[in-house]
Structures are given as structure tokens and as C-alpha cells.
Amino acid sequence: MKIATFIIFIVCISPTHVVEATYYCSGTDDPCTQASTLFEPYARTENCKHDGVHSPCDRYITPRWYVTDNPILDQCPDLLSCGAVYPVWFNGSFPSVGDGITTEQLCKTGFSDCCSRTYDIQIKNCGTHYVYCLPALDACPERICFGTNGSCEYPTTTAPTTLKSKNVPSKTFNDLKSRYGLAIGSVVVLVLILIAVGGVVGLYIYKKKKHEREVSQSRIVLVEEESHQGTPRMEESNRAMTPVGGHSAPPYLNFQLSKSRQ
């Protein structure tokens, strides 16, 4: 029982694949006035197919408040949409002005379903537009979608995406690195616990079966001993019933036969 409780505790404290944007966007300033222009705003609409030359990616986005020309896409797009292989869309409710800042969910379109991975996102209604606290996504090429139709052209000064052309924020990288390190460590601990539990159960089953075999063998030996002890008694009983002198008939019959002959 204690082991099961510990396993549940480990699973509960293990970080999931959800990256919380709230960590990066906490502050006292009004995001409606402090939001920055969207990171790489071009070719983010649903109609824009993935461009293997530029291959834009939100893996290296700096998590903060952003303002956009198009509202975030709130329907599941197909793969290879929004300029990415794996488009990410808004799976939540748009807040009203009076709601203030709300925390909603982003979904990554995968090969098998529309929400193969989730991210936290904060959103605020500023009256005329929305602002979004966007997280850095896990991998490339993933990208957040904004709008359904728009221009899919890339700026002429935009170089193809490479790992060297991007600067990963050290805070973001270190935070994500620590999260994944903790997740891997938790998984390793969980696997070791499961192996230990399996070993204890296997040892218990082995000892139980061994005990059952020993009990069965003891019973067989006991039956054999009883059968051997019963054989001399039967021989003694047979000898007791054998006629005296080796005659085939009892003595009293021999007496009667001799009397009749006289």
C-alpha cells in the first residue's frame, strides 16, 4: 500500500509536457499597453503551407505578451498549416473585457488527433483586440496559428531557419532544461520502483510455489511410509489364519473326518 501511494505521488509531482506561460508573464504592468509585436508574424494563417526553406518555428520564441493583427486560430488546422509541420491552435474560450487575464489551452495538431500535446496560454481582451502570453514550444517545426487566411510571403531579408540564426533566451532554456531533467529523473525513479515491486512479487510467488511443492512431496512420502508399514501387518494376519501343520483344512475338520472313517 505504501509503495502504491509513493508511485502515485511521484506521478503527480512529475512535470508534464505542458509549458506554463504564466511563469514568464507575471507582473503588475497592463499587458494591453506592454505587449510586443508578434514574433515572426508572417505566414501564420491557416492557409499557409509549411515552407521547408524558411521553416519558421516557435521553439525559440521569447515567452511574453504579444499583440497580433489576426486573432489566434480557434479551430483544428491540418498538418503542414500555418507555415509549420505541426500547427498549434487555441482550444479555449475567448474572455470578455471584464474577465481580465485568463489562462487557456493551446493544442498541437498531431498525426493521430487534433490535440497530441498541450500548452498553457494567457489571454486578455483589451476591447479592440486580444493580447496573448505565448510560451516557447517544445520542438521544431511547431508554430502557433493566427487567422485563417492571409499572406504566406516571407520577408526577403529573412534567412532560412538554422540553429545558429536563433538566440535561445538563457532563462527559457535553463528553465525548460531543468523541467525535462526533473521529468526524466522522475521517470527513472518510477521505473526502478516498478522493477523493485515486480521483484518482490516474483520472489513471493516463487517461495509460495516452492512451499506448495514441499508440502506435496511430504504428503507423498507419508503415504508411502504408511503403505510400507501396512504390509507386515497383513502378512502376520495371513499367518494367523494358516492351518496348523500345513493342512489345507482346519484341525476340527480333520478330527471329524478321522472319526467317520473309524
PDB file of N, CA, C and O in Angstrom, residues 114-167:
ATOM      1  N   CYS A 114      -6.157  15.992 -33.020  1.00  0.00           N
ATOM      2  CA  CYS A 114      -6.011  17.450 -33.055  1.00  0.00           C
ATOM      3  C   CYS A 114      -5.343  18.002 -31.804  1.00  0.00           C
ATOM      4  O   CYS A 114      -5.091  19.209 -31.740  1.00  0.00           O
ATOM      5  N   CYS A 115      -5.088  17.165 -30.821  1.00  0.00           N
ATOM      6  CA  CYS A 115      -4.504  17.678 -29.581  1.00  0.00           C
ATOM      7  C   CYS A 115      -3.523  16.647 -29.018  1.00  0.00           C
ATOM      8  O   CYS A 115      -3.755  16.048 -27.967  1.00  0.00           O
ATOM      9  N   SER A 116      -2.426  16.460 -29.723  1.00  0.00           N
ATOM     10  CA  SER A 116      -1.429  15.482 -29.284  1.00  0.00           C
ATOM     11  C   SER A 116      -0.524  16.029 -28.187  1.00  0.00           C
ATOM     12  O   SER A 116       0.167  15.272 -27.518  1.00  0.00           O
ATOM     13  N   ARG A 117      -0.554  17.344 -27.993  1.00  0.00           N
ATOM     14  CA  ARG A 117       0.263  17.986 -26.951  1.00  0.00           C
ATOM     15  C   ARG A 117      -0.408  19.305 -26.576  1.00  0.00           C
ATOM     16  O   ARG A 117      -1.038  19.948 -27.412  1.00  0.00           O
ATOM     17  N   THR A 118      -0.289  19.700 -25.326  1.00  0.00           N
ATOM     18  CA  THR A 118      -0.943  20.923 -24.872  1.00  0.00           C
ATOM     19  C   THR A 118       0.061  21.889 -24.258  1.00  0.00           C
ATOM     20  O   THR A 118       1.111  21.494 -23.752  1.00  0.00           O
ATOM     21  N   TYR A 119      -0.294  23.172 -24.302  1.00  0.00           N
ATOM     22  CA  TYR A 119       0.480  24.236 -23.676  1.00  0.00           C
ATOM     23  C   TYR A 119      -0.494  25.186 -22.980  1.00  0.00           C
ATOM     24  O   TYR A 119      -1.619  25.374 -23.441  1.00  0.00           O
ATOM     25  N   ASP A 120      -0.039  25.791 -21.908  1.00  0.00           N
ATOM     26  CA  ASP A 120      -0.820  26.847 -21.274  1.00  0.00           C
ATOM     27  C   ASP A 120      -0.588  28.165 -21.999  1.00  0.00           C
ATOM     28  O   ASP A 120       0.514  28.446 -22.477  1.00  0.00           O
ATOM     29  N   ILE A 121      -1.638  28.988 -22.058  1.00  0.00           N
ATOM     30  CA  ILE A 121      -1.533  30.312 -22.654  1.00  0.00           C
ATOM     31  C   ILE A 121      -2.391  31.263 -21.828  1.00  0.00           C
ATOM     32  O   ILE A 121      -3.456  30.867 -21.326  1.00  0.00           O
ATOM     33  N   GLN A 122      -1.932  32.501 -21.665  1.00  0.00           N
ATOM     34  CA  GLN A 122      -2.740  33.536 -21.037  1.00  0.00           C
ATOM     35  C   GLN A 122      -3.253  34.484 -22.106  1.00  0.00           C
ATOM     36  O   GLN A 122      -2.545  34.767 -23.088  1.00  0.00           O
ATOM     37  N   ILE A 123      -4.454  34.974 -21.921  1.00  0.00           N
ATOM     38  CA  ILE A 123      -5.074  35.845 -22.912  1.00  0.00           C
ATOM     39  C   ILE A 123      -5.870  36.930 -22.190  1.00  0.00           C
ATOM     40  O   ILE A 123      -6.446  36.686 -21.119  1.00  0.00           O
ATOM     41  N   LYS A 124      -5.893  38.130 -22.774  1.00  0.00           N
ATOM     42  CA  LYS A 124      -6.667  39.232 -22.205  1.00  0.00           C
ATOM     43  C   LYS A 124      -7.368  39.975 -23.326  1.00  0.00           C
ATOM     44  O   LYS A 124      -6.791  40.225 -24.394  1.00  0.00           O
ATOM     45  N   ASN A 125      -8.614  40.343 -23.063  1.00  0.00           N
ATOM     46  CA  ASN A 125      -9.402  41.126 -24.001  1.00  0.00           C
ATOM     47  C   ASN A 125      -9.170  42.601 -23.688  1.00  0.00           C
ATOM     48  O   ASN A 125      -9.520  43.091 -22.617  1.00  0.00           O
ATOM     49  N   CYS A 126      -8.565  43.316 -24.647  1.00  0.00           N
ATOM     50  CA  CYS A 126      -8.269  44.737 -24.462  1.00  0.00           C
ATOM     51  C   CYS A 126      -9.321  45.642 -25.078  1.00  0.00           C
ATOM     52  O   CYS A 126      -9.097  46.842 -25.273  1.00  0.00           O
ATOM     53  N   GLY A 127     -10.462  45.078 -25.419  1.00  0.00           N
ATOM     54  CA  GLY A 127     -11.551  45.863 -26.007  1.00  0.00           C
ATOM     55  C   GLY A 127     -11.560  45.793 -27.516  1.00  0.00           C
ATOM     56  O   GLY A 127     -12.515  45.307 -28.129  1.00  0.00           O
ATOM     57  N   THR A 128     -10.509  46.269 -28.151  1.00  0.00           N
ATOM     58  CA  THR A 128     -10.424  46.261 -29.613  1.00  0.00           C
ATOM     59  C   THR A 128      -9.603  45.098 -30.146  1.00  0.00           C
ATOM     60  O   THR A 128      -9.626  44.814 -31.339  1.00  0.00           O
ATOM     61  N   HIS A 129      -8.888  44.442 -29.270  1.00  0.00           N
ATOM     62  CA  HIS A 129      -8.029  43.348 -29.700  1.00  0.00           C
ATOM     63  C   HIS A 129      -7.688  42.484 -28.488  1.00  0.00           C
ATOM     64  O   HIS A 129      -7.973  42.846 -27.337  1.00  0.00           O
ATOM     65  N   TYR A 130      -7.073  41.370 -28.772  1.00  0.00           N
ATOM     66  CA  TYR A 130      -6.597  40.477 -27.712  1.00  0.00           C
ATOM     67  C   TYR A 130      -5.068  40.561 -27.635  1.00  0.00           C
ATOM     68  O   TYR A 130      -4.388  40.825 -28.629  1.00  0.00           O
ATOM     69  N   VAL A 131      -4.566  40.302 -26.446  1.00  0.00           N
ATOM     70  CA  VAL A 131      -3.120  40.117 -26.277  1.00  0.00           C
ATOM     71  C   VAL A 131      -2.905  38.730 -25.687  1.00  0.00           C
ATOM     72  O   VAL A 131      -3.740  38.218 -24.936  1.00  0.00           O
ATOM     73  N   TYR A 132      -1.769  38.133 -26.032  1.00  0.00           N
ATOM     74  CA  TYR A 132      -1.520  36.740 -25.677  1.00  0.00           C
ATOM     75  C   TYR A 132      -0.147  36.599 -25.022  1.00  0.00           C
ATOM     76  O   TYR A 132       0.847  37.148 -25.511  1.00  0.00           O
ATOM     77  N   CYS A 133      -0.107  35.871 -23.933  1.00  0.00           N
ATOM     78  CA  CYS A 133       1.179  35.484 -23.343  1.00  0.00           C
ATOM     79  C   CYS A 133       1.522  34.114 -23.910  1.00  0.00           C
ATOM     80  O   CYS A 133       0.934  33.099 -23.535  1.00  0.00           O
ATOM     81  N   LEU A 134       2.476  34.091 -24.825  1.00  0.00           N
ATOM     82  CA  LEU A 134       2.777  32.875 -25.568  1.00  0.00           C
ATOM     83  C   LEU A 134       3.983  32.152 -24.965  1.00  0.00           C
ATOM     84  O   LEU A 134       4.976  32.781 -24.604  1.00  0.00           O
ATOM     85  N   PRO A 135       3.913  30.818 -24.890  1.00  0.00           N
ATOM     86  CA  PRO A 135       5.055  30.041 -24.395  1.00  0.00           C
ATOM     87  C   PRO A 135       5.979  29.645 -25.536  1.00  0.00           C
ATOM     88  O   PRO A 135       5.593  29.650 -26.710  1.00  0.00           O
ATOM     89  N   ALA A 136       7.200  29.298 -25.202  1.00  0.00           N
ATOM     90  CA  ALA A 136       8.091  28.682 -26.183  1.00  0.00           C
ATOM     91  C   ALA A 136       7.664  27.235 -26.357  1.00  0.00           C
ATOM     92  O   ALA A 136       7.452  26.522 -25.380  1.00  0.00           O
ATOM     93  N   LEU A 137       7.497  26.808 -27.589  1.00  0.00           N
ATOM     94  CA  LEU A 137       7.048  25.444 -27.858  1.00  0.00           C
ATOM     95  C   LEU A 137       8.205  24.458 -27.716  1.00  0.00           C
ATOM     96  O   LEU A 137       9.371  24.843 -27.662  1.00  0.00           O
ATOM     97  N   ASP A 138       7.851  23.183 -27.675  1.00  0.00           N
ATOM     98  CA  ASP A 138       8.839  22.155 -27.347  1.00  0.00           C
ATOM     99  C   ASP A 138       9.829  21.867 -28.460  1.00  0.00           C
ATOM    100  O   ASP A 138      10.987  21.560 -28.201  1.00  0.00           O
ATOM    101  N   ALA A 139       9.382  21.903 -29.710  1.00  0.00           N
ATOM    102  CA  ALA A 139      10.257  21.435 -30.779  1.00  0.00           C
ATOM    103  C   ALA A 139       9.932  22.142 -32.086  1.00  0.00           C
ATOM    104  O   ALA A 139       8.927  22.844 -32.208  1.00  0.00           O
ATOM    105  N   CYS A 140      10.798  21.963 -33.048  1.00  0.00           N
ATOM    106  CA  CYS A 140      10.573  22.477 -34.396  1.00  0.00           C
ATOM    107  C   CYS A 140      10.205  21.315 -35.321  1.00  0.00           C
ATOM    108  O   CYS A 140      10.667  20.184 -35.114  1.00  0.00           O
ATOM    109  N   PRO A 141       9.401  21.578 -36.355  1.00  0.00           N
ATOM    110  CA  PRO A 141       8.788  22.875 -36.593  1.00  0.00           C
ATOM    111  C   PRO A 141       7.330  22.940 -36.072  1.00  0.00           C
ATOM    112  O   PRO A 141       6.403  22.509 -36.756  1.00  0.00           O
ATOM    113  N   GLU A 142       7.153  23.466 -34.851  1.00  0.00           N
ATOM    114  CA  GLU A 142       5.834  23.767 -34.307  1.00  0.00           C
ATOM    115  C   GLU A 142       5.635  25.277 -34.359  1.00  0.00           C
ATOM    116  O   GLU A 142       6.573  26.048 -34.145  1.00  0.00           O
ATOM    117  N   ARG A 143       4.379  25.685 -34.577  1.00  0.00           N
ATOM    118  CA  ARG A 143       4.117  27.119 -34.712  1.00  0.00           C
ATOM    119  C   ARG A 143       2.673  27.408 -34.352  1.00  0.00           C
ATOM    120  O   ARG A 143       1.768  26.633 -34.680  1.00  0.00           O
ATOM    121  N   ILE A 144       2.449  28.541 -33.686  1.00  0.00           N
ATOM    122  CA  ILE A 144       1.100  28.946 -33.284  1.00  0.00           C
ATOM    123  C   ILE A 144       0.420  29.656 -34.459  1.00  0.00           C
ATOM    124  O   ILE A 144       1.029  30.508 -35.118  1.00  0.00           O
ATOM    125  N   CYS A 145      -0.836  29.297 -34.698  1.00  0.00           N
ATOM    126  CA  CYS A 145      -1.595  29.836 -35.833  1.00  0.00           C
ATOM    127  C   CYS A 145      -2.381  31.083 -35.425  1.00  0.00           C
ATOM    128  O   CYS A 145      -2.972  31.127 -34.339  1.00  0.00           O
ATOM    129  N   PHE A 146      -2.415  32.074 -36.337  1.00  0.00           N
ATOM    130  CA  PHE A 146      -3.212  33.279 -36.137  1.00  0.00           C
ATOM    131  C   PHE A 146      -3.960  33.586 -37.428  1.00  0.00           C
ATOM    132  O   PHE A 146      -3.348  33.881 -38.454  1.00  0.00           O
ATOM    133  N   GLY A 147      -5.294  33.474 -37.385  1.00  0.00           N
ATOM    134  CA  GLY A 147      -6.111  33.760 -38.563  1.00  0.00           C
ATOM    135  C   GLY A 147      -6.252  32.562 -39.481  1.00  0.00           C
ATOM    136  O   GLY A 147      -5.518  31.569 -39.380  1.00  0.00           O
ATOM    137  N   THR A 148      -7.224  32.666 -40.383  1.00  0.00           N
ATOM    138  CA  THR A 148      -7.492  31.576 -41.324  1.00  0.00           C
ATOM    139  C   THR A 148      -6.926  31.846 -42.714  1.00  0.00           C
ATOM    140  O   THR A 148      -6.456  30.924 -43.384  1.00  0.00           O
ATOM    141  N   ASN A 149      -6.962  33.088 -43.146  1.00  0.00           N
ATOM    142  CA  ASN A 149      -6.473  33.424 -44.476  1.00  0.00           C
ATOM    143  C   ASN A 149      -5.606  34.677 -44.402  1.00  0.00           C
ATOM    144  O   ASN A 149      -5.933  35.651 -43.715  1.00  0.00           O
ATOM    145  N   GLY A 150      -4.509  34.631 -45.097  1.00  0.00           N
ATOM    146  CA  GLY A 150      -3.599  35.771 -45.106  1.00  0.00           C
ATOM    147  C   GLY A 150      -2.450  35.531 -46.048  1.00  0.00           C
ATOM    148  O   GLY A 150      -2.378  34.505 -46.740  1.00  0.00           O
ATOM    149  N   SER A 151      -1.526  36.488 -46.070  1.00  0.00           N
ATOM    150  CA  SER A 151      -0.372  36.381 -46.948  1.00  0.00           C
ATOM    151  C   SER A 151       0.593  35.315 -46.426  1.00  0.00           C
ATOM    152  O   SER A 151       0.829  35.208 -45.221  1.00  0.00           O
ATOM    153  N   CYS A 152       1.138  34.553 -47.355  1.00  0.00           N
ATOM    154  CA  CYS A 152       2.084  33.499 -46.992  1.00  0.00           C
ATOM    155  C   CYS A 152       3.508  33.842 -47.442  1.00  0.00           C
ATOM    156  O   CYS A 152       4.374  32.959 -47.496  1.00  0.00           O
ATOM    157  N   GLU A 153       3.734  35.110 -47.755  1.00  0.00           N
ATOM    158  CA  GLU A 153       5.056  35.528 -48.208  1.00  0.00           C
ATOM    159  C   GLU A 153       5.984  35.777 -47.023  1.00  0.00           C
ATOM    160  O   GLU A 153       5.558  36.249 -45.971  1.00  0.00           O
ATOM    161  N   TYR A 154       7.238  35.458 -47.231  1.00  0.00           N
ATOM    162  CA  TYR A 154       8.261  35.706 -46.228  1.00  0.00           C
ATOM    163  C   TYR A 154       9.055  36.948 -46.625  1.00  0.00           C
ATOM    164  O   TYR A 154       9.262  37.209 -47.819  1.00  0.00           O
ATOM    165  N   PRO A 155       9.503  37.716 -45.656  1.00  0.00           N
ATOM    166  CA  PRO A 155      10.334  38.889 -45.982  1.00  0.00           C
ATOM    167  C   PRO A 155      11.586  38.471 -46.733  1.00  0.00           C
ATOM    168  O   PRO A 155      12.159  37.408 -46.488  1.00  0.00           O
ATOM    169  N   THR A 156      12.011  39.303 -47.642  1.00  0.00           N
ATOM    170  CA  THR A 156      13.197  38.964 -48.443  1.00  0.00           C
ATOM    171  C   THR A 156      14.459  38.930 -47.601  1.00  0.00           C
ATOM    172  O   THR A 156      15.447  38.296 -47.971  1.00  0.00           O
ATOM    173  N   THR A 157      14.436  39.594 -46.457  1.00  0.00           N
ATOM    174  CA  THR A 157      15.621  39.619 -45.594  1.00  0.00           C
ATOM    175  C   THR A 157      15.641  38.454 -44.610  1.00  0.00           C
ATOM    176  O   THR A 157      16.592  38.304 -43.838  1.00  0.00           O
ATOM    177  N   THR A 158      14.601  37.619 -44.658  1.00  0.00           N
ATOM    178  CA  THR A 158      14.528  36.500 -43.717  1.00  0.00           C
ATOM    179  C   THR A 158      15.373  35.350 -44.224  1.00  0.00           C
ATOM    180  O   THR A 158      15.163  34.843 -45.328  1.00  0.00           O
ATOM    181  N   ALA A 159      16.333  34.966 -43.461  1.00  0.00           N
ATOM    182  CA  ALA A 159      17.211  33.848 -43.831  1.00  0.00           C
ATOM    183  C   ALA A 159      16.569  32.547 -43.404  1.00  0.00           C
ATOM    184  O   ALA A 159      15.745  32.505 -42.487  1.00  0.00           O
ATOM    185  N   PRO A 160      16.909  31.453 -44.086  1.00  0.00           N
ATOM    186  CA  PRO A 160      16.403  30.144 -43.664  1.00  0.00           C
ATOM    187  C   PRO A 160      16.738  29.881 -42.203  1.00  0.00           C
ATOM    188  O   PRO A 160      17.805  30.255 -41.722  1.00  0.00           O
ATOM    189  N   THR A 161      15.832  29.249 -41.545  1.00  0.00           N
ATOM    190  CA  THR A 161      15.990  28.993 -40.115  1.00  0.00           C
ATOM    191  C   THR A 161      17.077  27.959 -39.864  1.00  0.00           C
ATOM    192  O   THR A 161      17.063  26.877 -40.430  1.00  0.00           O
ATOM    193  N   THR A 162      18.031  28.291 -39.047  1.00  0.00           N
ATOM    194  CA  THR A 162      19.039  27.335 -38.588  1.00  0.00           C
ATOM    195  C   THR A 162      19.186  27.530 -37.092  1.00  0.00           C
ATOM    196  O   THR A 162      18.774  28.545 -36.522  1.00  0.00           O
ATOM    197  N   LEU A 163      19.803  26.580 -36.471  1.00  0.00           N
ATOM    198  CA  LEU A 163      20.000  26.682 -35.030  1.00  0.00           C
ATOM    199  C   LEU A 163      20.915  27.846 -34.688  1.00  0.00           C
ATOM    200  O   LEU A 163      20.779  28.462 -33.635  1.00  0.00           O
ATOM    201  N   LYS A 164      21.844  28.217 -35.561  1.00  0.00           N
ATOM    202  CA  LYS A 164      22.766  29.298 -35.274  1.00  0.00           C
ATOM    203  C   LYS A 164      22.131  30.665 -35.460  1.00  0.00           C
ATOM    204  O   LYS A 164      22.601  31.657 -34.929  1.00  0.00           O
ATOM    205  N   SER A 165      21.071  30.774 -36.266  1.00  0.00           N
ATOM    206  CA  SER A 165      20.448  32.060 -36.529  1.00  0.00           C
ATOM    207  C   SER A 165      19.476  32.470 -35.458  1.00  0.00           C
ATOM    208  O   SER A 165      18.892  33.527 -35.514  1.00  0.00           O
ATOM    209  N   LYS A 166      19.254  31.596 -34.458  1.00  0.00           N
ATOM    210  CA  LYS A 166      18.322  31.881 -33.383  1.00  0.00           C
ATOM    211  C   LYS A 166      19.081  32.006 -32.077  1.00  0.00           C
ATOM    212  O   LYS A 166      20.047  31.291 -31.822  1.00  0.00           O
ATOM    213  N   ASN A 167      18.627  32.919 -31.255  1.00  0.00           N
ATOM    214  CA  ASN A 167      19.198  33.073 -29.923  1.00  0.00           C
ATOM    215  C   ASN A 167      18.194  32.577 -28.901  1.00  0.00           C
ATOM    216  O   ASN A 167      17.125  33.158 -28.738  1.00  0.00           O
TER     217      ASN A 167
END
